[in-house]
Amino acid sequence: NAGVTQTPKFQVLKTGQSMTLQCAQDMNHEYMSWYRQDPGMGLRLIHYSVGAGITDQGEVPNGYNVSRSTTEDFPLRLLSAAPSQTSVYFCASSRKLIRGEYSNQPQHFGDGTRLSIL
Amino acid sequence: SQELEQSPQSLIVQEGKNLTINCTSSKTLYGLYWYKQKYGEGLIFLMMLQKGGEEKSHEKITAKLDEKKQQSSLHITASQPSHAGIYLCGADVKTSYDKVIFGPGTSLSVIP
């Protein structure tokens, strides 16, 4: 009964390094998303996916890359880490949002990845 | 600027007092979600509201959706220290694909 699993839980990087934050869910959810949380800013949407092979940008996509090759996995890649990307990153998943119908589903969140860029 | 605003930004109340947190959208609200986050931890789903006028309660927490005002309120009755944390509202946004965005959060402290 894993739900949404994020790895690693903590990471320290040097400026310019690249890395991938992993996110996996075992609920067969179509919709997956990545958020970053900074003090006073709430959760800001980075990228999201409505199904395998389909991704789109959120509010703060610059410096991040995603792909969705399977339903289960939605990795987030930092191309060249910058101190401004120091944050807590959350991955979430839900059943598919259906436009125009009251059938929305709450998102299940992972425990977060705490990332520091020096 | 964020599409979802929350007020107040932070709140300190005495144990036993009632309080209200508001979430206002610049666009039409469809699905509206309330989450709670304890400091340094993950998000806990509280409630989801889908239709104007809908009201839901869980223990001492009640949430309501006012579609005309594009606003949702979260009311806590007789607050307890266990209610302390950050309360986040989220909403479905209809764009090219549907996505969920969040407000900046309201930090609640309850003094015993």
mmCIF file of C-alpha atoms in Angstrom:
data_model
loop_
_atom_site.group_PDB
_atom_site.id
_atom_site.type_symbol
_atom_site.label_atom_id
_atom_site.label_comp_id
_atom_site.label_asym_id
_atom_site.label_seq_id
_atom_site.Cartn_x
_atom_site.Cartn_y
_atom_site.Cartn_z
ATOM 1 C CA ASN A 1 0.000 0.000 0.000
ATOM 2 C CA ALA A 2 2.745 2.449 -1.020
ATOM 3 C CA GLY A 3 0.722 5.287 -2.644
ATOM 4 C CA VAL A 4 3.096 7.966 -3.996
ATOM 5 C CA THR A 5 6.797 7.320 -3.383
ATOM 6 C CA GLN A 6 9.428 10.007 -3.806
ATOM 7 C CA THR A 7 13.177 9.464 -3.775
ATOM 8 C CA PRO A 8 15.485 10.721 -2.474
ATOM 9 C CA LYS A 9 14.079 12.358 0.681
ATOM 10 C CA PHE A 10 17.062 14.707 1.002
ATOM 11 C CA GLN A 11 19.682 15.876 -1.477
ATOM 12 C CA VAL A 12 22.452 18.454 -1.554
ATOM 13 C CA LEU A 13 23.821 19.550 -4.914
ATOM 14 C CA LYS A 14 26.412 21.961 -6.151
ATOM 15 C CA THR A 15 25.482 24.698 -8.609
ATOM 16 C CA GLY A 16 25.561 23.378 -12.145
ATOM 17 C CA GLN A 17 25.018 19.740 -11.277
ATOM 18 C CA SER A 18 22.108 17.838 -12.724
ATOM 19 C CA MET A 19 19.922 15.284 -11.036
ATOM 20 C CA THR A 20 16.602 13.478 -11.285
ATOM 21 C CA LEU A 21 13.954 13.370 -8.577
ATOM 22 C CA GLN A 22 12.009 10.151 -8.777
ATOM 23 C CA CYS A 23 8.255 9.761 -8.299
ATOM 24 C CA ALA A 24 6.302 6.524 -8.550
ATOM 25 C CA GLN A 25 2.683 5.690 -7.782
ATOM 26 C CA ASP A 26 0.970 2.313 -7.601
ATOM 27 C CA MET A 27 -2.661 3.451 -7.835
ATOM 28 C CA ASN A 28 -2.879 3.465 -11.651
ATOM 29 C CA HIS A 29 -3.550 7.205 -11.603
ATOM 30 C CA GLU A 30 -3.548 9.026 -14.918
ATOM 31 C CA TYR A 31 -2.803 12.481 -13.543
ATOM 32 C CA MET A 32 0.594 13.240 -11.971
ATOM 33 C CA SER A 33 2.203 16.522 -11.052
ATOM 34 C CA TRP A 34 5.275 18.135 -9.503
ATOM 35 C CA TYR A 35 5.152 21.094 -7.146
ATOM 36 C CA ARG A 36 7.754 23.062 -5.304
ATOM 37 C CA GLN A 37 7.089 24.609 -1.911
ATOM 38 C CA ASP A 38 8.895 27.699 -0.704
ATOM 39 C CA PRO A 39 8.156 29.733 2.452
ATOM 40 C CA GLY A 40 5.118 31.967 1.969
ATOM 41 C CA MET A 41 4.527 30.727 -1.588
ATOM 42 C CA GLY A 42 2.397 27.670 -0.997
ATOM 43 C CA LEU A 43 2.705 24.993 -3.660
ATOM 44 C CA ARG A 44 3.655 26.098 -7.154
ATOM 45 C CA LEU A 45 3.039 23.766 -10.067
ATOM 46 C CA ILE A 46 6.163 22.918 -12.082
ATOM 47 C CA HIS A 47 4.984 20.336 -14.625
ATOM 48 C CA TYR A 48 2.105 17.928 -14.851
ATOM 49 C CA SER A 49 0.967 14.983 -16.905
ATOM 50 C CA VAL A 50 -2.518 13.769 -17.794
ATOM 51 C CA GLY A 51 -1.322 10.359 -18.953
ATOM 52 C CA ALA A 52 1.611 8.431 -20.367
ATOM 53 C CA GLY A 53 3.263 10.419 -23.148
ATOM 54 C CA ILE A 54 1.439 13.687 -22.307
ATOM 55 C CA THR A 55 3.036 16.442 -20.234
ATOM 56 C CA ASP A 56 2.501 20.177 -19.928
ATOM 57 C CA GLN A 57 4.080 23.129 -18.165
ATOM 58 C CA GLY A 58 2.776 24.543 -14.924
ATOM 59 C CA GLU A 59 3.449 27.910 -13.282
ATOM 60 C CA VAL A 60 7.238 27.625 -12.806
ATOM 61 C CA PRO A 61 8.651 25.207 -15.412
ATOM 62 C CA ASN A 62 11.979 26.886 -16.214
ATOM 63 C CA GLY A 63 15.035 24.815 -15.336
ATOM 64 C CA TYR A 64 13.065 21.575 -15.051
ATOM 65 C CA ASN A 65 12.306 18.770 -17.453
ATOM 66 C CA VAL A 66 9.824 15.885 -17.235
ATOM 67 C CA SER A 67 8.759 12.869 -19.212
ATOM 68 C CA ARG A 68 6.046 10.261 -18.692
ATOM 69 C CA SER A 69 6.893 6.999 -20.392
ATOM 70 C CA THR A 70 4.775 4.867 -18.052
ATOM 71 C CA THR A 71 1.642 5.446 -15.981
ATOM 72 C CA GLU A 72 3.531 4.697 -12.771
ATOM 73 C CA ASP A 73 6.573 6.976 -13.041
ATOM 74 C CA PHE A 74 6.982 10.732 -13.435
ATOM 75 C CA PRO A 75 10.614 11.818 -12.907
ATOM 76 C CA LEU A 76 11.614 15.467 -12.570
ATOM 77 C CA ARG A 77 14.990 16.467 -13.967
ATOM 78 C CA LEU A 78 17.010 19.482 -12.921
ATOM 79 C CA LEU A 79 19.144 20.305 -15.920
ATOM 80 C CA SER A 80 21.716 22.604 -14.276
ATOM 81 C CA ALA A 81 20.986 23.199 -10.599
ATOM 82 C CA ALA A 82 20.847 26.774 -9.338
ATOM 83 C CA PRO A 83 20.544 28.064 -5.735
ATOM 84 C CA SER A 84 17.059 29.401 -6.614
ATOM 85 C CA GLN A 85 15.947 25.787 -6.990
ATOM 86 C CA THR A 86 16.557 25.100 -3.306
ATOM 87 C CA SER A 87 13.121 24.006 -2.168
ATOM 88 C CA VAL A 88 10.913 21.153 -1.042
ATOM 89 C CA TYR A 89 9.532 19.216 -3.996
ATOM 90 C CA PHE A 90 6.272 17.299 -3.876
ATOM 91 C CA CYS A 91 4.938 14.816 -6.362
ATOM 92 C CA ALA A 92 1.206 14.077 -6.506
ATOM 93 C CA SER A 93 -1.167 11.823 -8.405
ATOM 94 C CA SER A 94 -4.891 11.446 -8.890
ATOM 95 C CA ARG A 95 -7.434 9.909 -11.159
ATOM 96 C CA LYS A 96 -7.883 11.833 -14.363
ATOM 97 C CA LEU A 97 -9.494 15.245 -14.161
ATOM 98 C CA ILE A 98 -12.418 15.386 -16.531
ATOM 99 C CA ARG A 99 -13.111 18.806 -17.974
ATOM 100 C CA GLY A 100 -16.565 20.178 -17.546
ATOM 101 C CA GLU A 101 -17.780 17.519 -15.165
ATOM 102 C CA TYR A 102 -17.980 17.403 -11.430
ATOM 103 C CA SER A 103 -15.837 14.331 -11.168
ATOM 104 C CA ASN A 104 -12.621 15.748 -9.883
ATOM 105 C CA GLN A 105 -10.513 13.715 -7.555
ATOM 106 C CA PRO A 106 -8.217 14.809 -4.719
ATOM 107 C CA GLN A 107 -4.520 14.359 -5.245
ATOM 108 C CA HIS A 108 -2.394 11.975 -3.235
ATOM 109 C CA PHE A 109 0.947 13.487 -2.256
ATOM 110 C CA GLY A 110 4.342 11.968 -1.645
ATOM 111 C CA ASP A 111 6.360 12.860 1.450
ATOM 112 C CA GLY A 112 8.525 15.359 -0.404
ATOM 113 C CA THR A 113 12.169 15.753 -1.393
ATOM 114 C CA ARG A 114 14.191 18.406 0.398
ATOM 115 C CA LEU A 115 16.740 19.773 -2.056
ATOM 116 C CA SER A 116 19.552 22.207 -1.279
ATOM 117 C CA ILE A 117 21.707 23.754 -3.971
ATOM 118 C CA LEU A 118 24.998 25.221 -2.808
ATOM 119 C CA SER B 1 0.553 36.677 -9.507
ATOM 120 C CA GLN B 2 -1.146 33.635 -8.110
ATOM 121 C CA GLU B 3 -4.637 32.763 -9.259
ATOM 122 C CA LEU B 4 -5.588 31.617 -5.782
ATOM 123 C CA GLU B 5 -5.274 33.931 -2.801
ATOM 124 C CA GLN B 6 -5.647 32.963 0.834
ATOM 125 C CA SER B 7 -6.391 35.125 3.843
ATOM 126 C CA PRO B 8 -5.162 35.607 6.390
ATOM 127 C CA GLN B 9 -1.546 34.748 5.653
ATOM 128 C CA SER B 10 -1.057 33.674 9.256
ATOM 129 C CA LEU B 11 -3.242 33.306 12.299
ATOM 130 C CA ILE B 12 -2.567 32.883 16.019
ATOM 131 C CA VAL B 13 -5.552 31.932 18.161
ATOM 132 C CA GLN B 14 -6.185 30.856 21.718
ATOM 133 C CA GLU B 15 -7.264 27.265 22.186
ATOM 134 C CA GLY B 16 -11.030 26.987 22.071
ATOM 135 C CA LYS B 17 -11.573 29.935 19.737
ATOM 136 C CA ASN B 18 -13.266 29.687 16.348
ATOM 137 C CA LEU B 19 -11.498 30.794 13.192
ATOM 138 C CA THR B 20 -12.066 31.138 9.447
ATOM 139 C CA ILE B 21 -9.636 30.898 6.536
ATOM 140 C CA ASN B 22 -10.641 32.152 3.103
ATOM 141 C CA CYS B 23 -9.550 31.090 -0.360
ATOM 142 C CA THR B 24 -10.404 33.376 -3.287
ATOM 143 C CA SER B 25 -9.957 32.650 -6.965
ATOM 144 C CA SER B 26 -9.521 35.043 -9.870
ATOM 145 C CA LYS B 27 -11.283 32.490 -12.081
ATOM 146 C CA THR B 28 -14.343 30.292 -11.879
ATOM 147 C CA LEU B 29 -13.935 27.579 -9.282
ATOM 148 C CA TYR B 30 -14.649 23.986 -10.210
ATOM 149 C CA GLY B 31 -13.100 21.430 -7.890
ATOM 150 C CA LEU B 32 -11.831 23.054 -4.694
ATOM 151 C CA TYR B 33 -9.586 21.153 -2.284
ATOM 152 C CA TRP B 34 -8.446 21.827 1.249
ATOM 153 C CA TYR B 35 -5.256 20.281 2.598
ATOM 154 C CA LYS B 36 -3.441 20.550 5.903
ATOM 155 C CA GLN B 37 0.292 20.350 6.318
ATOM 156 C CA LYS B 38 2.083 19.959 9.597
ATOM 157 C CA TYR B 39 5.361 21.829 9.688
ATOM 158 C CA GLY B 40 8.059 19.915 7.819
ATOM 159 C CA GLU B 41 5.710 17.132 6.764
ATOM 160 C CA GLY B 42 3.578 16.133 3.803
ATOM 161 C CA LEU B 43 0.039 17.161 2.886
ATOM 162 C CA ILE B 44 -3.093 15.669 4.410
ATOM 163 C CA PHE B 45 -6.287 15.827 2.363
ATOM 164 C CA LEU B 46 -9.170 17.384 4.313
ATOM 165 C CA MET B 47 -12.088 17.996 1.976
ATOM 166 C CA MET B 48 -13.136 18.478 -1.623
ATOM 167 C CA LEU B 49 -15.970 20.761 -2.753
ATOM 168 C CA GLN B 50 -17.379 20.547 -6.236
ATOM 169 C CA LYS B 51 -20.601 22.536 -6.473
ATOM 170 C CA GLY B 52 -21.620 26.023 -5.498
ATOM 171 C CA GLY B 53 -23.175 26.114 -2.044
ATOM 172 C CA GLU B 54 -21.712 22.759 -1.138
ATOM 173 C CA GLU B 55 -20.691 22.445 2.493
ATOM 174 C CA LYS B 56 -18.764 19.620 4.093
ATOM 175 C CA SER B 57 -17.701 18.921 7.641
ATOM 176 C CA HIS B 58 -15.119 16.685 9.215
ATOM 177 C CA GLU B 59 -14.902 16.669 12.991
ATOM 178 C CA LYS B 60 -14.628 20.363 13.904
ATOM 179 C CA ILE B 61 -13.673 21.609 10.437
ATOM 180 C CA THR B 62 -16.302 22.876 7.972
ATOM 181 C CA ALA B 63 -15.665 24.055 4.430
ATOM 182 C CA LYS B 64 -18.029 25.812 2.059
ATOM 183 C CA LEU B 65 -17.875 26.798 -1.593
ATOM 184 C CA ASP B 66 -19.437 30.060 -2.769
ATOM 185 C CA GLU B 67 -19.406 29.817 -6.551
ATOM 186 C CA LYS B 68 -20.680 33.368 -7.170
ATOM 187 C CA LYS B 69 -17.957 34.906 -5.034
ATOM 188 C CA GLN B 70 -15.411 32.458 -6.417
ATOM 189 C CA GLN B 71 -14.483 31.813 -2.821
ATOM 190 C CA SER B 72 -14.233 29.005 -0.318
ATOM 191 C CA SER B 73 -14.052 29.290 3.449
ATOM 192 C CA LEU B 74 -12.675 26.860 6.000
ATOM 193 C CA HIS B 75 -14.045 27.222 9.499
ATOM 194 C CA ILE B 76 -12.618 25.567 12.613
ATOM 195 C CA THR B 77 -14.787 25.431 15.698
ATOM 196 C CA ALA B 78 -13.255 25.310 19.183
ATOM 197 C CA SER B 79 -9.673 25.141 17.923
ATOM 198 C CA GLN B 80 -7.166 22.749 19.500
ATOM 199 C CA PRO B 81 -3.353 22.599 19.372
ATOM 200 C CA SER B 82 -3.718 19.633 16.995
ATOM 201 C CA HIS B 83 -5.228 22.021 14.423
ATOM 202 C CA ALA B 84 -1.960 23.918 14.119
ATOM 203 C CA GLY B 85 -0.253 23.783 10.741
ATOM 204 C CA ILE B 86 -0.461 25.223 7.258
ATOM 205 C CA TYR B 87 -3.795 25.106 5.458
ATOM 206 C CA LEU B 88 -3.664 25.074 1.669
ATOM 207 C CA CYS B 89 -6.490 25.445 -0.794
ATOM 208 C CA GLY B 90 -6.177 24.003 -4.279
ATOM 209 C CA ALA B 91 -8.400 24.350 -7.335
ATOM 210 C CA ASP B 92 -8.877 22.823 -10.747
ATOM 211 C CA VAL B 93 -7.946 25.176 -13.545
ATOM 212 C CA LYS B 94 -9.315 24.601 -17.004
ATOM 213 C CA THR B 95 -6.595 25.229 -19.593
ATOM 214 C CA SER B 96 -5.288 23.118 -22.459
ATOM 215 C CA TYR B 97 -5.304 20.265 -19.997
ATOM 216 C CA ASP B 98 -6.903 20.407 -16.582
ATOM 217 C CA LYS B 99 -4.452 21.080 -13.787
ATOM 218 C CA VAL B 100 -4.520 21.757 -10.065
ATOM 219 C CA ILE B 101 -2.959 24.880 -8.580
ATOM 220 C CA PHE B 102 -2.630 25.952 -4.966
ATOM 221 C CA GLY B 103 -2.846 29.094 -2.920
ATOM 222 C CA PRO B 104 0.044 30.412 -0.794
ATOM 223 C CA GLY B 105 -1.251 28.802 2.398
ATOM 224 C CA THR B 106 -2.373 30.043 5.813
ATOM 225 C CA SER B 107 -0.206 29.305 8.818
ATOM 226 C CA LEU B 108 -2.234 28.542 11.945
ATOM 227 C CA SER B 109 -0.860 28.494 15.481
ATOM 228 C CA VAL B 110 -3.056 27.523 18.425
ATOM 229 C CA ILE B 111 -1.914 28.633 21.854
ATOM 230 C CA PRO B 112 -2.879 26.263 24.706
#
